[in-house]
XYZ file of C-alpha atoms in Angstrom:
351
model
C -48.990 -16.766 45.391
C -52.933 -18.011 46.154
C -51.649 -19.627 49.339
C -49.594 -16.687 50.970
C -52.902 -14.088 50.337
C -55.402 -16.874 51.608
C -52.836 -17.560 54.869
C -51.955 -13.784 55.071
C -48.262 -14.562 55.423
C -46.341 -12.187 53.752
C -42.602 -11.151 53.392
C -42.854 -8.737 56.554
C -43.926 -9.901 59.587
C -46.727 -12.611 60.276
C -49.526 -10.271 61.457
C -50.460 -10.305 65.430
C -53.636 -9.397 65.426
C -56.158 -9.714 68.505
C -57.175 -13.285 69.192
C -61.041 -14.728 68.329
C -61.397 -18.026 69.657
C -64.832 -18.476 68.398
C -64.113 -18.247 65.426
C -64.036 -21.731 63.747
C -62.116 -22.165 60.168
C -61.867 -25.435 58.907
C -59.086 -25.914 55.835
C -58.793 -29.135 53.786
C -55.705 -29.730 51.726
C -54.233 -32.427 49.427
C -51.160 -34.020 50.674
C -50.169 -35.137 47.630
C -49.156 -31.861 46.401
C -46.490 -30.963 48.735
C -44.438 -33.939 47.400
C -43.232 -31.329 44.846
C -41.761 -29.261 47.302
C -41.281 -30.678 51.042
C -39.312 -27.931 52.718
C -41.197 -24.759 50.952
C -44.811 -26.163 51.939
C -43.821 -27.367 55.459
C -42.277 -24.284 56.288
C -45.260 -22.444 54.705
C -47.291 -24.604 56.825
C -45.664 -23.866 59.917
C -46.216 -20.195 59.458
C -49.457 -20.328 58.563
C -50.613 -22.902 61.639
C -48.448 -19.988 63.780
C -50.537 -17.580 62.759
C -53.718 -19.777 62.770
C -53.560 -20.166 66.901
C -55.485 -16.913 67.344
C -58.422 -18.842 66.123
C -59.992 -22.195 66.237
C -58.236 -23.457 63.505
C -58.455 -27.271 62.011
C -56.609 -28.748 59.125
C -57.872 -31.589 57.256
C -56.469 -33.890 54.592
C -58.481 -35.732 51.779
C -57.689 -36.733 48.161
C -58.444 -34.407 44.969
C -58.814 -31.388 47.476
C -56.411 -29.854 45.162
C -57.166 -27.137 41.510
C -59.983 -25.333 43.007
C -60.504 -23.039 46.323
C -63.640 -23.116 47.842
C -64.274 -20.843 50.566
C -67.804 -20.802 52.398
C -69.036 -18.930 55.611
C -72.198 -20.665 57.182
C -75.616 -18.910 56.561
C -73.327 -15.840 54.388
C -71.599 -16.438 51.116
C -69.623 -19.078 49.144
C -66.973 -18.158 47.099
C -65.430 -20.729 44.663
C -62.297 -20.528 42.466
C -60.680 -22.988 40.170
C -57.199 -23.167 39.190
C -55.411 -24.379 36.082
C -52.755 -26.607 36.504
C -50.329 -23.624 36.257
C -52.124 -22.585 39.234
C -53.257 -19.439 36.955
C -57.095 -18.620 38.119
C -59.729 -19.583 35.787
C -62.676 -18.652 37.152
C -64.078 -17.301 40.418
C -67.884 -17.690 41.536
C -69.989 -15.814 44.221
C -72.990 -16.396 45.413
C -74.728 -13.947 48.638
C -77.789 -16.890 48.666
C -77.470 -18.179 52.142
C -79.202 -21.423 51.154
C -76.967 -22.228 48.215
C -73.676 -21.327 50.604
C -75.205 -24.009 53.504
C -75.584 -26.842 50.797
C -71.821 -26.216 50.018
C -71.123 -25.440 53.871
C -72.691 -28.614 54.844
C -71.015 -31.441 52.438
C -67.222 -29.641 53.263
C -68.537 -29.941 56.856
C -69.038 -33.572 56.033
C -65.530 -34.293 54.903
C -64.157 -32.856 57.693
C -64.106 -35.844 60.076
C -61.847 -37.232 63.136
C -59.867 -39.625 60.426
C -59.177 -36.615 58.406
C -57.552 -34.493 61.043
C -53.942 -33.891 60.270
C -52.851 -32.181 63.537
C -54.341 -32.629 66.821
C -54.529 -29.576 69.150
C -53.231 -30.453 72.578
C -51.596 -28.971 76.034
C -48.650 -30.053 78.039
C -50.624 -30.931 80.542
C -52.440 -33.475 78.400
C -49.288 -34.770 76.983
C -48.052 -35.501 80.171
C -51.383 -37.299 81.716
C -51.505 -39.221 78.670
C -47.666 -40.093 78.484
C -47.045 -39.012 74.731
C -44.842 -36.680 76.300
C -42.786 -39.803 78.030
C -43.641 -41.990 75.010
C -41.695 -39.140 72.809
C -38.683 -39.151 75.051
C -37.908 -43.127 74.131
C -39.342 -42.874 70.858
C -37.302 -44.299 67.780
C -35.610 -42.567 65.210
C -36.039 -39.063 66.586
C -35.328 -36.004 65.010
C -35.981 -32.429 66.578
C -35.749 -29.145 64.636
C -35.225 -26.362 67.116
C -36.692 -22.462 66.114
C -37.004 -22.197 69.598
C -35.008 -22.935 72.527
C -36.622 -26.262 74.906
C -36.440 -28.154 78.042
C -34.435 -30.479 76.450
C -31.290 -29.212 77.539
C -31.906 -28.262 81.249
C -28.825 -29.319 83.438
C -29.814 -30.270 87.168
C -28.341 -27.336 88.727
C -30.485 -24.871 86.572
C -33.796 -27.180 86.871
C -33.773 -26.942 90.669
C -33.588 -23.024 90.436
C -36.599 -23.737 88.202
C -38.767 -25.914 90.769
C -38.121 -23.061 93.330
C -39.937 -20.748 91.063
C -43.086 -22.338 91.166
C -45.431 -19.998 88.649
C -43.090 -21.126 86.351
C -44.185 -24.913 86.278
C -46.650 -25.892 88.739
C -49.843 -25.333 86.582
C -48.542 -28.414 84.374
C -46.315 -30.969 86.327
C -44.697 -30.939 90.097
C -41.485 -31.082 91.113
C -40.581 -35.003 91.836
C -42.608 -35.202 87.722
C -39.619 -32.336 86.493
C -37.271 -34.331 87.719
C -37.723 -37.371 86.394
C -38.781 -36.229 83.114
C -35.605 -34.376 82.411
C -33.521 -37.278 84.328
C -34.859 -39.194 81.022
C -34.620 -36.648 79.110
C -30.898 -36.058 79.537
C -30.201 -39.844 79.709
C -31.996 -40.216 76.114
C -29.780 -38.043 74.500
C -26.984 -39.512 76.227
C -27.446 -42.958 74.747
C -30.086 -42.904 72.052
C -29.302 -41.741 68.389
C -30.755 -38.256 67.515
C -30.745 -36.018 64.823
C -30.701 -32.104 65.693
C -30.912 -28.828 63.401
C -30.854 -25.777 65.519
C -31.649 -22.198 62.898
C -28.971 -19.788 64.100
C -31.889 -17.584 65.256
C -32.728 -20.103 68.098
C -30.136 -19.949 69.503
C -28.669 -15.978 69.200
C -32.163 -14.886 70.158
C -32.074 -17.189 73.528
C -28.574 -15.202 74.265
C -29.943 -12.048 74.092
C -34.049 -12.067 75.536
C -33.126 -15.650 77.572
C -36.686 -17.005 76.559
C -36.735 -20.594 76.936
C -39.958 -22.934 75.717
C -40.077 -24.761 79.486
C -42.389 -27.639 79.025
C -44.548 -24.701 77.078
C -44.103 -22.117 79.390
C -42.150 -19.189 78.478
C -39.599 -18.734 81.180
C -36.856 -16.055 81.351
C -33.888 -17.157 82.120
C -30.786 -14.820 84.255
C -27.829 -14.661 81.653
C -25.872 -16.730 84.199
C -28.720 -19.328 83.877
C -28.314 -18.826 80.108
C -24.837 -19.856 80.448
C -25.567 -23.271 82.188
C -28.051 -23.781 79.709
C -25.906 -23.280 77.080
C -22.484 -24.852 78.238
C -24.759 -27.806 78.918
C -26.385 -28.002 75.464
C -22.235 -27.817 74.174
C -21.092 -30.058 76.386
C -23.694 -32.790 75.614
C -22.958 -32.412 71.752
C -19.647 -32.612 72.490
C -19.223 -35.583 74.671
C -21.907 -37.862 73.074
C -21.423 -39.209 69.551
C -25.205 -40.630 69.276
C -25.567 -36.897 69.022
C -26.041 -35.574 65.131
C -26.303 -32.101 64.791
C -26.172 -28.966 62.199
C -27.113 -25.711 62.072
C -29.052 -23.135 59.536
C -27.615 -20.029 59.348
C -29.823 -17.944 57.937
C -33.451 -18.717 56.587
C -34.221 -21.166 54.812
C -36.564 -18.946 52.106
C -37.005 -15.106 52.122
C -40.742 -15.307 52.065
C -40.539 -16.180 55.702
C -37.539 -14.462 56.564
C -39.417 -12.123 59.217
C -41.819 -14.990 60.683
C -41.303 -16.878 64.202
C -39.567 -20.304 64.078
C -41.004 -23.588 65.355
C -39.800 -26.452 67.318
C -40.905 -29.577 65.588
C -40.151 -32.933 67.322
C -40.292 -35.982 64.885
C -40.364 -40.187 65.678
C -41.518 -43.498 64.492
C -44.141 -43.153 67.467
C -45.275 -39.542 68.137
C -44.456 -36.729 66.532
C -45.562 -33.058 67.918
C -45.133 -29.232 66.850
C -44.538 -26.364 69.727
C -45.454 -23.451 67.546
C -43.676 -19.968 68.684
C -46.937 -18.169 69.418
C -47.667 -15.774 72.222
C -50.402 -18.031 73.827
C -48.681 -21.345 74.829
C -51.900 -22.989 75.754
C -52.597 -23.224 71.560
C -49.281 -23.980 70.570
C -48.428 -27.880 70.872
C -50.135 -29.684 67.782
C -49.647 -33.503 67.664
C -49.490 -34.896 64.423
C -52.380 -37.068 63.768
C -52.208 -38.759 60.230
C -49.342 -41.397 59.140
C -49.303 -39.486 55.801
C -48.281 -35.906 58.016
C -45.768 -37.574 59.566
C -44.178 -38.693 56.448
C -44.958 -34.969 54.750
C -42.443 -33.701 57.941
C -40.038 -36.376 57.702
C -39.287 -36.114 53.879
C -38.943 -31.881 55.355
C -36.517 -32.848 57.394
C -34.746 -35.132 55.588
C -34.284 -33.058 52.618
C -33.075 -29.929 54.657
C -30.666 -32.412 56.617
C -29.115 -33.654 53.138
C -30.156 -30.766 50.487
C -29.881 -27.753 51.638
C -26.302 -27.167 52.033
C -26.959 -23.536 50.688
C -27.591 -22.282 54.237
C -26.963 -25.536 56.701
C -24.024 -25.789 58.413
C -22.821 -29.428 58.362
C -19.677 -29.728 60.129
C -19.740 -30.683 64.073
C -16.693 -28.651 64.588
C -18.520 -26.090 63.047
C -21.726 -26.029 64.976
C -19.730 -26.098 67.827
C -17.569 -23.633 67.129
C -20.835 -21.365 67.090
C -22.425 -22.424 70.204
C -19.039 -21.372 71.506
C -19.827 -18.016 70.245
C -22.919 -18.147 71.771
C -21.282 -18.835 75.128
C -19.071 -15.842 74.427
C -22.297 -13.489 74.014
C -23.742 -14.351 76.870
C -20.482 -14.124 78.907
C -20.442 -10.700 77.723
C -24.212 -9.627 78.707
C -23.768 -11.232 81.834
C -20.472 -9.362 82.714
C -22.276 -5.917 81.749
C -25.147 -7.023 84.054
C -22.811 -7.286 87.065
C -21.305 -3.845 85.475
C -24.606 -2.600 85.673
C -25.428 -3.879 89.588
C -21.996 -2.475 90.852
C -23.097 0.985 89.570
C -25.846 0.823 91.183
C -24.810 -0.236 94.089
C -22.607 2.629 94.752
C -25.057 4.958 93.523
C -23.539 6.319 90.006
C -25.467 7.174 87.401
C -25.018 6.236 83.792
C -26.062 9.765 82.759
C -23.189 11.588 84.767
């Protein structure tokens, strides 16, 4: 498909490539189009942003930018295709005349304008100074989809082991700011409705490498700290019926079976993307355009009621796996302790 070759995601791995942050690519798309298929082009989407971070990237929306691909490179070439409505190619034009490639250069240039922008590229830090990130915590009608383990589900005990590890935080927020952001964290999703879908992958990945998205830090957590984490995130599912949750098990198309999962955060107020990128400072992209918003909420919707193919459903269910979970990391923490005993008396594992 056009859009897989132009975004270079293919069926293997999403490629990781050395970063060029002066390089500036500008995309405009139609939003329109993805009303034929919500869940395929958001997830497409979220790859190809993913991949995107190692440059400046910027995505724009506007009307009738749909049946052709035009793809310029200032003061170099132009190179312009259009597209029959069975997306089959019709015909492709290249021109090498740097003054014919400007004139085209300049009016897409012109289109792409602050009102246009569909995601907004910001940090934690600016999140936090400018209180989306507090706004998001009260927010109505919220809805999280979790490819990546979060903050959200810090207990107390576990957050204060945090704030005495001080690389781990203090470049974004202090220690009296952790504490009352996750005190309203944890006391939103003890009394306000929310919708959660956790991919499988989130969540047996975080019991094995103990990664966790910390206010967009990567963090590694001990498997014992795994285990509070964990038993927390059951416990609050468990005791609080505001709480709606399911699970994917599996992916949710093979095209992207190999690429990194998102955590995408969705509300009547703000709505924000952590993409699962090695650089964290390029990863949180606030949705920007009332139209994007809907474009992730009609995703979200339709894999929370459609997709029953590969989404788990039943609470008992999801809990159930989360138990499993618990189990896993039981084990790995056991054979860690294994591990420190044998050491400790000076055995080798090769005798």
């Amino acid at each position: 498909e056009y859009r897989m070759q132009i975004a270079r995601i293919e069926s293997g791995s999403s490629s990781q490539q050395w970063r060029y942050p002066d390089v500036h690519f500008s995309m405009i798309i139609d939003l329109d189009t993805i009303q034929n298929d919500y869940v395929y082009d958001v997830v497409f989407l979220l790859n190809m942003l993913t991949d995107m971070t190692r440059i400046d990237f910027r995505l724009y929306g506007a009307r009738n930018a749909y049946g052709r691909a035009i793809f310029t490179v200032k003061d170099e070439f132009s190179i312009t295709a259009m597209l029959t409505q069975s997306q089959d190619c019709m015909s492709v034009v290249i021109t090498e005349d740097s003054e014919s490639s400007n004139i085209l250069y300049n009016t897409i240039q012109a289109r792409c304008t602050r009102e246009r922008l569909l995601l907004r590229k910001s940090t934690m830090a600016e999140m936090l100074a400018s209180n989306d990130y507090a706004r998001s915590l009260i927010a109505t009608n919220q809805r999280m989809l979790f490819g990546h383990l979060t903050e959200q589900f810090v207990p107390q005990e576990l957050l204060e082991a945090i704030i005495a590890d001080p690389p781990a935080h203090e470049a974004v927020v202090t220690a009296d700011q952790l504490r009352w952001f996750q005190s309203l964290a944890l006391r939103r999703l003890e009394e306000l409705p929310v919708q959660m879908i956790f991919y499988e992958s989130a969540l047996s990945e975080f019991a094995v490498d103990g990664i966790l998205d910390f206010f967009n830090i990567k963090i590694h957590l001990t498997p014992a700290q795994r285990l509070q984490y964990i038993r927390n995130l059951r416990d609050l599912i468990y005791k609080n019926d505001n709480l709606s949750v399911k699970l994917i098990y599996g992916r949710l198309f093979t095209d992207f079976q190999y690429n990194a999962n998102q955590y995408a955060f969705l509300s009547d107020n703000i709505s924000y993307l952590s993409l699962d990128c090695t650089e964290s400072t390029d990863s949180l992209h606030i949705i920007n355009n009332r139209e994007m918003n809907k474009v992730f909420s009609c995703f979200f919707d339709e894999v929370w009621n459609s997709r029953q193919d590969v989404v788990i459903s039943d609470r008992d269910e999801v809990l159930n796996y989360i138990d499993h979970i618990v189990q896993q990391i039981g084990l790995i923490a056991g054979l860690n302790n294994e591990l420190t005993d044998y050491d400790r008396t000076g055995i080798s594992l090769h005798d």
